[in-house]
CSV table of C-alpha atoms in Angstrom, one decimal:
chain,number,residue,atom,x,y,z
C,1,MET,CA,56.1,-77.0,-108.3
C,2,ASN,CA,55.6,-73.4,-107.0
C,3,ALA,CA,51.8,-73.8,-107.3
C,4,SER,CA,51.8,-77.1,-105.4
C,5,GLY,CA,54.1,-75.7,-102.7
C,6,THR,CA,51.8,-72.7,-102.2
C,7,GLU,CA,48.8,-74.9,-102.1
C,8,ALA,CA,50.4,-77.2,-99.5
C,9,THR,CA,51.4,-74.2,-97.4
C,10,THR,CA,47.9,-72.8,-97.3
C,11,SER,CA,45.9,-76.1,-97.1
C,12,VAL,CA,45.7,-75.9,-93.2
C,13,SER,CA,43.3,-73.1,-92.3
C,14,HIS,CA,42.8,-74.1,-88.7
C,15,PHE,CA,44.3,-76.3,-86.0
C,16,ILE,CA,42.6,-78.6,-83.4
C,17,LEU,CA,43.8,-78.1,-79.8
C,18,LEU,CA,43.2,-81.5,-78.0
C,19,GLY,CA,43.8,-80.0,-74.6
C,20,PHE,CA,43.1,-82.6,-71.9
C,21,PRO,CA,41.0,-85.4,-73.5
C,22,SER,CA,38.5,-86.8,-71.0
C,23,SER,CA,34.8,-87.4,-70.5
C,24,PRO,CA,32.3,-84.5,-70.8
C,25,GLU,CA,31.9,-84.6,-67.0
C,26,MET,CA,35.6,-84.3,-66.4
C,27,GLN,CA,35.8,-81.4,-68.9
C,28,LEU,CA,33.3,-79.5,-66.8
C,29,VAL,CA,35.4,-80.2,-63.7
C,30,TYR,CA,38.5,-78.9,-65.5
C,31,PHE,CA,36.5,-75.8,-66.6
C,32,GLY,CA,35.4,-75.1,-63.0
C,33,LEU,CA,38.9,-75.6,-61.6
C,34,PHE,CA,40.7,-73.4,-64.1
C,35,SER,CA,38.0,-70.8,-64.1
C,36,VAL,CA,38.5,-70.3,-60.3
C,37,THR,CA,42.3,-70.3,-60.8
C,38,PHE,CA,42.0,-67.7,-63.6
C,39,THR,CA,39.8,-65.5,-61.6
C,40,LEU,CA,42.1,-65.6,-58.6
C,41,THR,CA,45.1,-64.8,-60.8
C,42,LEU,CA,43.4,-61.8,-62.3
C,43,THR,CA,42.2,-60.6,-58.9
C,44,GLY,CA,45.5,-61.0,-57.1
C,45,ASN,CA,47.6,-59.3,-59.8
C,46,ALA,CA,45.0,-56.5,-60.3
C,47,ALA,CA,45.0,-55.9,-56.6
C,48,ILE,CA,48.8,-55.5,-56.5
C,49,ALA,CA,48.7,-53.2,-59.6
C,50,CYS,CA,46.0,-51.1,-57.9
C,51,ALA,CA,47.8,-51.0,-54.6
C,52,VAL,CA,50.9,-49.6,-56.3
C,53,ARG,CA,48.8,-47.1,-58.3
C,54,TRP,CA,46.8,-45.7,-55.3
C,55,ASP,CA,49.2,-45.9,-52.4
C,56,ARG,CA,51.7,-43.1,-52.5
C,57,ARG,CA,54.1,-44.9,-50.2
C,58,LEU,CA,54.5,-47.5,-53.0
C,59,HIS,CA,55.5,-44.9,-55.6
C,60,THR,CA,59.2,-46.1,-55.6
C,61,PRO,CA,60.9,-47.9,-58.5
C,62,MET,CA,60.8,-51.3,-56.7
C,63,TYR,CA,57.0,-51.2,-56.4
C,64,ILE,CA,56.4,-49.5,-59.8
C,65,PHE,CA,58.3,-52.4,-61.4
C,66,LEU,CA,56.2,-54.9,-59.3
C,67,GLY,CA,53.0,-53.2,-60.4
C,68,ASN,CA,54.0,-53.5,-64.1
C,69,PHE,CA,55.1,-57.1,-63.5
C,70,SER,CA,51.6,-57.8,-62.2
C,71,LEU,CA,49.9,-56.2,-65.2
C,72,LEU,CA,52.2,-58.2,-67.4
C,73,GLU,CA,51.0,-61.4,-65.6
C,74,ILE,CA,47.4,-60.5,-66.4
C,75,CYS,CA,48.3,-60.1,-70.1
C,76,TYR,CA,50.2,-63.3,-70.0
C,77,VAL,CA,47.4,-65.5,-68.7
C,78,THR,CA,44.7,-63.9,-70.9
C,79,THR,CA,46.5,-65.0,-74.1
C,80,THR,CA,45.9,-68.7,-73.4
C,81,VAL,CA,43.5,-69.5,-70.5
C,82,PRO,CA,40.3,-68.0,-72.0
C,83,LYS,CA,40.7,-70.2,-75.1
C,84,MET,CA,41.5,-73.2,-73.0
C,85,LEU,CA,38.3,-72.6,-70.9
C,86,ALA,CA,36.3,-72.2,-74.1
C,87,ASN,CA,37.6,-75.5,-75.4
C,88,PHE,CA,36.5,-77.3,-72.3
C,89,LEU,CA,32.9,-76.5,-73.3
C,90,SER,CA,33.4,-76.9,-77.1
C,91,SER,CA,33.3,-80.1,-79.2
C,92,SER,CA,35.3,-78.7,-82.1
C,93,LYS,CA,38.3,-77.2,-80.1
C,94,SER,CA,39.5,-75.5,-83.3
C,95,ILE,CA,41.6,-72.4,-83.6
C,96,SER,CA,42.2,-70.6,-86.9
C,97,PHE,CA,45.7,-70.5,-88.4
C,98,VAL,CA,46.0,-66.7,-87.8
C,99,ASN,CA,44.7,-66.9,-84.2
C,100,CYS,CA,47.0,-69.8,-83.4
C,101,PHE,CA,50.1,-67.8,-84.4
C,102,ALA,CA,48.8,-64.7,-82.8
C,103,GLN,CA,48.4,-66.7,-79.5
C,104,PHE,CA,51.9,-68.1,-80.0
C,105,TYR,CA,53.4,-64.6,-80.6
C,106,PHE,CA,51.6,-62.8,-77.7
C,107,PHE,CA,52.1,-65.6,-75.2
C,108,PHE,CA,55.8,-65.9,-75.7
C,109,SER,CA,56.3,-62.2,-76.1
C,110,PHE,CA,54.7,-61.6,-72.7
C,111,GLY,CA,56.7,-64.5,-71.3
C,112,CYS,CA,60.0,-62.9,-72.6
C,113,ASP,CA,58.9,-59.6,-71.1
C,114,GLU,CA,58.5,-61.4,-67.7
C,115,GLY,CA,62.0,-62.6,-67.9
C,116,PHE,CA,63.3,-59.1,-68.7
C,117,TYR,CA,61.2,-57.6,-65.8
C,118,LEU,CA,62.8,-60.1,-63.4
C,119,CYS,CA,66.2,-58.9,-64.6
C,120,ILE,CA,65.1,-55.3,-64.1
C,121,MET,CA,63.8,-56.0,-60.6
C,122,ALA,CA,67.1,-57.8,-59.7
C,123,PHE,CA,69.1,-54.8,-61.1
C,124,ASP,CA,67.0,-52.4,-59.0
C,125,ARG,CA,67.6,-54.4,-55.8
C,126,TYR,CA,71.3,-54.6,-56.6
C,127,LEU,CA,71.5,-50.8,-56.9
C,128,ALA,CA,69.4,-50.2,-53.8
C,129,ILE,CA,71.4,-52.5,-51.6
C,130,CYS,CA,74.9,-52.6,-53.0
C,131,ARG,CA,75.0,-48.9,-54.2
C,132,PRO,CA,72.6,-47.1,-51.8
C,133,LEU,CA,74.4,-43.7,-52.1
C,134,HIS,CA,74.3,-43.7,-55.9
C,135,TYR,CA,70.8,-45.2,-56.1
C,136,PRO,CA,68.7,-42.0,-56.3
C,137,ARG,CA,71.0,-40.6,-58.9
C,138,ILE,CA,71.0,-43.7,-61.1
C,139,MET,CA,67.5,-44.9,-60.7
C,140,ASN,CA,65.9,-41.6,-61.5
C,141,LYS,CA,62.5,-41.1,-63.3
C,142,GLN,CA,64.1,-41.2,-66.7
C,143,MET,CA,65.9,-44.4,-65.9
C,144,TYR,CA,63.0,-46.4,-64.5
C,145,THR,CA,60.7,-45.1,-67.2
C,146,GLY,CA,63.1,-46.3,-69.8
C,147,LEU,CA,63.4,-49.7,-68.1
C,148,ILE,CA,59.6,-50.0,-68.0
C,149,ILE,CA,59.4,-49.4,-71.7
C,150,LEU,CA,62.2,-51.8,-72.4
C,151,GLY,CA,60.6,-54.5,-70.3
C,152,TRP,CA,57.3,-54.2,-72.1
C,153,SER,CA,58.7,-54.0,-75.7
C,154,SER,CA,61.7,-56.4,-75.7
C,155,GLY,CA,59.7,-59.6,-76.0
C,156,PHE,CA,57.6,-58.3,-78.9
C,157,ILE,CA,60.8,-57.4,-80.8
C,158,LEU,CA,62.6,-60.6,-79.9
C,159,PHE,CA,59.8,-63.0,-81.0
C,160,ILE,CA,59.0,-61.5,-84.3
C,161,THR,CA,61.7,-63.6,-86.1
C,162,PRO,CA,60.7,-67.1,-84.8
C,163,VAL,CA,57.0,-66.5,-85.3
C,164,ILE,CA,57.5,-65.4,-88.9
C,165,LEU,CA,59.9,-68.3,-89.6
C,166,ILE,CA,57.5,-71.0,-88.1
C,167,SER,CA,54.4,-69.5,-89.7
C,168,CYS,CA,56.1,-69.7,-93.1
C,169,LEU,CA,56.6,-73.4,-92.8
C,170,PRO,CA,54.4,-75.6,-95.0
C,171,PHE,CA,51.4,-77.1,-93.1
C,172,CYS,CA,49.6,-79.6,-95.3
C,173,GLY,CA,48.1,-81.8,-92.6
C,174,PRO,CA,47.5,-83.3,-90.1
C,175,ASN,CA,46.3,-80.2,-88.1
C,176,ILE,CA,45.8,-81.7,-84.6
C,177,ILE,CA,48.0,-80.2,-81.8
C,178,ASP,CA,48.1,-82.5,-78.7
C,179,HIS,CA,48.3,-79.4,-76.4
C,180,PHE,CA,46.0,-76.8,-74.9
C,181,MET,CA,47.8,-73.9,-76.6
C,182,CYS,CA,49.7,-73.2,-79.9
C,183,ASP,CA,53.1,-74.2,-78.7
C,184,PRO,CA,56.0,-73.8,-81.2
C,185,VAL,CA,57.4,-77.3,-80.7
C,186,PRO,CA,54.2,-79.2,-81.7
C,187,LEU,CA,53.6,-76.7,-84.5
C,188,MET,CA,57.1,-77.4,-86.0
C,189,MET,CA,56.4,-81.1,-85.7
C,190,LEU,CA,53.2,-80.7,-87.8
C,191,SER,CA,55.1,-79.1,-90.6
C,192,CYS,CA,55.4,-81.0,-93.9
C,193,SER,CA,59.1,-80.4,-94.1
C,194,GLU,CA,61.7,-80.4,-91.4
C,195,ASP,CA,63.4,-76.9,-91.5
C,196,THR,CA,66.6,-77.3,-89.5
C,197,ILE,CA,67.4,-73.6,-89.8
C,198,THR,CA,64.1,-72.5,-88.2
C,199,GLN,CA,64.6,-75.1,-85.4
C,200,LEU,CA,68.2,-73.8,-84.9
C,201,VAL,CA,67.2,-70.2,-84.8
C,202,TYR,CA,64.3,-70.9,-82.3
C,203,SER,CA,66.5,-73.1,-80.1
C,204,THR,CA,69.4,-70.7,-80.1
C,205,LEU,CA,67.2,-67.7,-79.3
C,206,ASN,CA,65.6,-69.6,-76.3
C,207,ILE,CA,69.0,-70.7,-74.9
C,208,ILE,CA,70.5,-67.2,-75.2
C,209,PHE,CA,67.5,-65.5,-73.7
C,210,MET,CA,66.8,-68.0,-70.8
C,211,ILE,CA,70.3,-68.7,-69.7
C,212,GLY,CA,71.4,-65.1,-70.2
C,213,THR,CA,68.5,-63.6,-68.1
C,214,PHE,CA,68.7,-66.4,-65.5
C,215,LEU,CA,72.4,-65.9,-64.9
C,216,PHE,CA,72.0,-62.1,-64.8
C,217,VAL,CA,69.3,-62.5,-62.1
C,218,LEU,CA,71.4,-65.0,-60.1
C,219,CYS,CA,74.5,-62.9,-60.3
C,220,SER,CA,72.6,-59.8,-59.2
C,221,TYR,CA,71.1,-61.5,-56.1
C,222,ALA,CA,74.4,-63.2,-55.3
C,223,LEU,CA,76.0,-59.7,-55.0
C,224,VAL,CA,73.0,-58.5,-53.0
C,225,ILE,CA,73.3,-61.3,-50.5
C,226,LEU,CA,77.0,-60.8,-50.1
C,227,SER,CA,76.5,-57.1,-49.5
C,228,VAL,CA,73.7,-57.8,-47.0
C,229,LEU,CA,76.0,-60.2,-45.1
C,230,ARG,CA,78.7,-57.6,-44.9
C,231,MET,CA,76.3,-54.9,-43.5
C,232,PRO,CA,77.2,-53.7,-40.0
C,233,SER,CA,73.5,-52.7,-39.6
C,234,ALA,CA,70.9,-54.1,-37.3
C,235,ALA,CA,69.4,-57.6,-37.7
C,236,ALA,CA,65.9,-56.1,-38.6
C,237,SER,CA,67.2,-54.3,-41.7
C,238,LYS,CA,69.1,-57.5,-42.8
C,239,ARG,CA,65.9,-59.5,-42.4
C,240,LYS,CA,64.0,-57.1,-44.5
C,241,ALA,CA,66.6,-57.2,-47.3
C,242,PHE,CA,66.7,-61.0,-47.2
C,243,SER,CA,62.9,-61.1,-47.2
C,244,THR,CA,62.6,-59.0,-50.3
C,245,CYS,CA,65.3,-61.0,-52.1
C,246,ALA,CA,63.7,-64.3,-51.1
C,247,SER,CA,60.4,-63.2,-52.6
C,248,HIS,CA,62.1,-62.2,-55.9
C,249,LEU,CA,64.2,-65.4,-56.0
C,250,THR,CA,61.2,-67.6,-55.4
C,251,VAL,CA,59.4,-66.1,-58.4
C,252,VAL,CA,62.6,-66.4,-60.5
C,253,LEU,CA,63.0,-70.1,-59.7
C,254,LEU,CA,59.4,-70.9,-60.3
C,255,PHE,CA,59.4,-69.1,-63.7
C,256,PHE,CA,62.8,-70.0,-65.1
C,257,GLY,CA,62.9,-73.5,-63.6
C,258,SER,CA,59.8,-74.7,-65.5
C,259,VAL,CA,60.5,-72.7,-68.7
C,260,MET,CA,64.1,-73.9,-69.0
C,261,VAL,CA,63.1,-77.6,-68.6
C,262,MET,CA,60.6,-77.1,-71.4
C,263,TYR,CA,62.2,-74.9,-74.0
C,264,VAL,CA,66.0,-74.8,-73.7
C,265,SER,CA,66.2,-78.2,-75.5
C,266,PRO,CA,63.0,-78.7,-77.6
C,267,GLY,CA,64.7,-81.4,-79.5
C,268,SER,CA,64.7,-83.6,-76.5
C,269,ARG,CA,61.0,-84.6,-77.3
C,270,HIS,CA,59.4,-84.5,-73.8
C,271,PRO,CA,56.4,-86.8,-73.5
C,272,VAL,CA,53.2,-85.1,-74.4
C,273,LYS,CA,51.7,-85.3,-70.9
C,274,LYS,CA,54.9,-83.9,-69.4
C,275,GLN,CA,54.8,-81.0,-71.9
C,276,LYS,CA,51.3,-80.1,-70.9
C,277,ILE,CA,52.0,-80.3,-67.1
C,278,ILE,CA,55.1,-78.1,-67.4
C,279,THR,CA,53.4,-75.6,-69.6
C,280,LEU,CA,50.4,-75.6,-67.2
C,281,PHE,CA,52.7,-74.9,-64.3
C,282,TYR,CA,54.4,-71.8,-65.8
C,283,SER,CA,51.4,-70.4,-67.7
C,284,VAL,CA,48.7,-70.9,-65.1
C,285,ILE,CA,50.1,-71.8,-61.6
C,286,THR,CA,53.1,-69.4,-61.5
C,287,PRO,CA,51.0,-66.3,-62.3
C,288,LEU,CA,48.6,-67.4,-59.5
C,289,CYS,CA,51.5,-67.8,-56.9
C,290,ASN,CA,53.3,-64.6,-57.7
C,291,PRO,CA,50.8,-62.2,-56.0
C,292,LEU,CA,50.8,-64.4,-52.9
C,293,ILE,CA,54.6,-64.6,-52.8
C,294,TYR,CA,55.0,-60.8,-53.1
C,295,SER,CA,52.2,-59.8,-50.8
C,296,LEU,CA,52.7,-62.3,-48.0
C,297,ARG,CA,56.4,-61.4,-47.5
C,298,ASN,CA,56.1,-57.7,-47.8
C,299,LYS,CA,54.6,-55.5,-45.0
C,300,GLU,CA,54.1,-52.4,-47.1
C,301,MET,CA,52.3,-54.4,-49.8
C,302,LYS,CA,50.1,-56.1,-47.2
C,303,THR,CA,49.1,-52.8,-45.7
C,304,ALA,CA,48.3,-51.3,-49.1
C,305,LEU,CA,46.2,-54.4,-50.1
C,306,ARG,CA,44.2,-54.2,-46.8
C,307,LYS,CA,43.4,-50.6,-47.6
C,308,ILE,CA,42.2,-51.5,-51.1
C,309,PHE,CA,39.9,-54.3,-49.8
C,310,ARG,CA,38.5,-52.0,-47.1
C,311,ILE,CA,37.7,-49.4,-49.8
C,312,GLU,CA,36.0,-52.0,-51.9
C,313,ARG,CA,34.0,-53.3,-49.0
C,314,GLY,CA,32.9,-49.7,-48.1
C,315,ALA,CA,31.9,-49.1,-51.8
C,316,HIS,CA,29.8,-52.3,-51.8
C,317,LYS,CA,28.1,-51.3,-48.6
C,318,THR,CA,27.2,-47.9,-49.8
């Protein structure tokens, strides 16, 4: 019995990612479309990270967090999109067992880190607007350095358990995943045995993380908005505060809205096409929109980005 169980567990050495089944011509169209999207995402987020690094006026906690968030977005999209692009040009569309779970681990770890960073940015705005006199003392270099480390490491710690549990499930065939990435829900459905404990741990972890971080962000910005409304200051400063909060809240709603629909209740069995569209939205479209949202609504960021592009143009001319 032990021998057969071990054999069944190790019988699947790779998975097939179906992606978006269509004609070869349509696959090339998809490849071109997502290649452009991927390039724009990398360029936009890298530009924000460089602007924060090179412009001394942006060396404040708010922009430092934003720069790290942009770097996180780059890491986030590179875990899945390159493989998806390769599969558009491939006939096999296979991914090894180890690479599949590595993709699963890094994608969801970076995704969790994004959620934590949105909480950190909301906390920073709360302190800056609601506790302005205490802000320099609280948000000192040690504090924001610690928050940066926490934001980058939390997801990797949090997702060790579900990745280990799901990878230890017996996979004895079939090995076809009707998705463009190694998503945990289709993976659990491919397992030879239904492990309710693993499903419960995974679902509980998702619910606690998503609802907890989402409520934290909403409560922080609710307090910020109330504080801004009570300000006796000029309309210009109120507009600036609202503009900053609006940018952050837009990103929060785009990210958490799509992710919660998909993962808070994985047992709801969303149709396959709906799963792919929702996953595509938060894994490809949202990282593309974030640089636009932050740069278009922020004068300091727009000025810094203009400087960067001027420097790049000058370098190309010389």
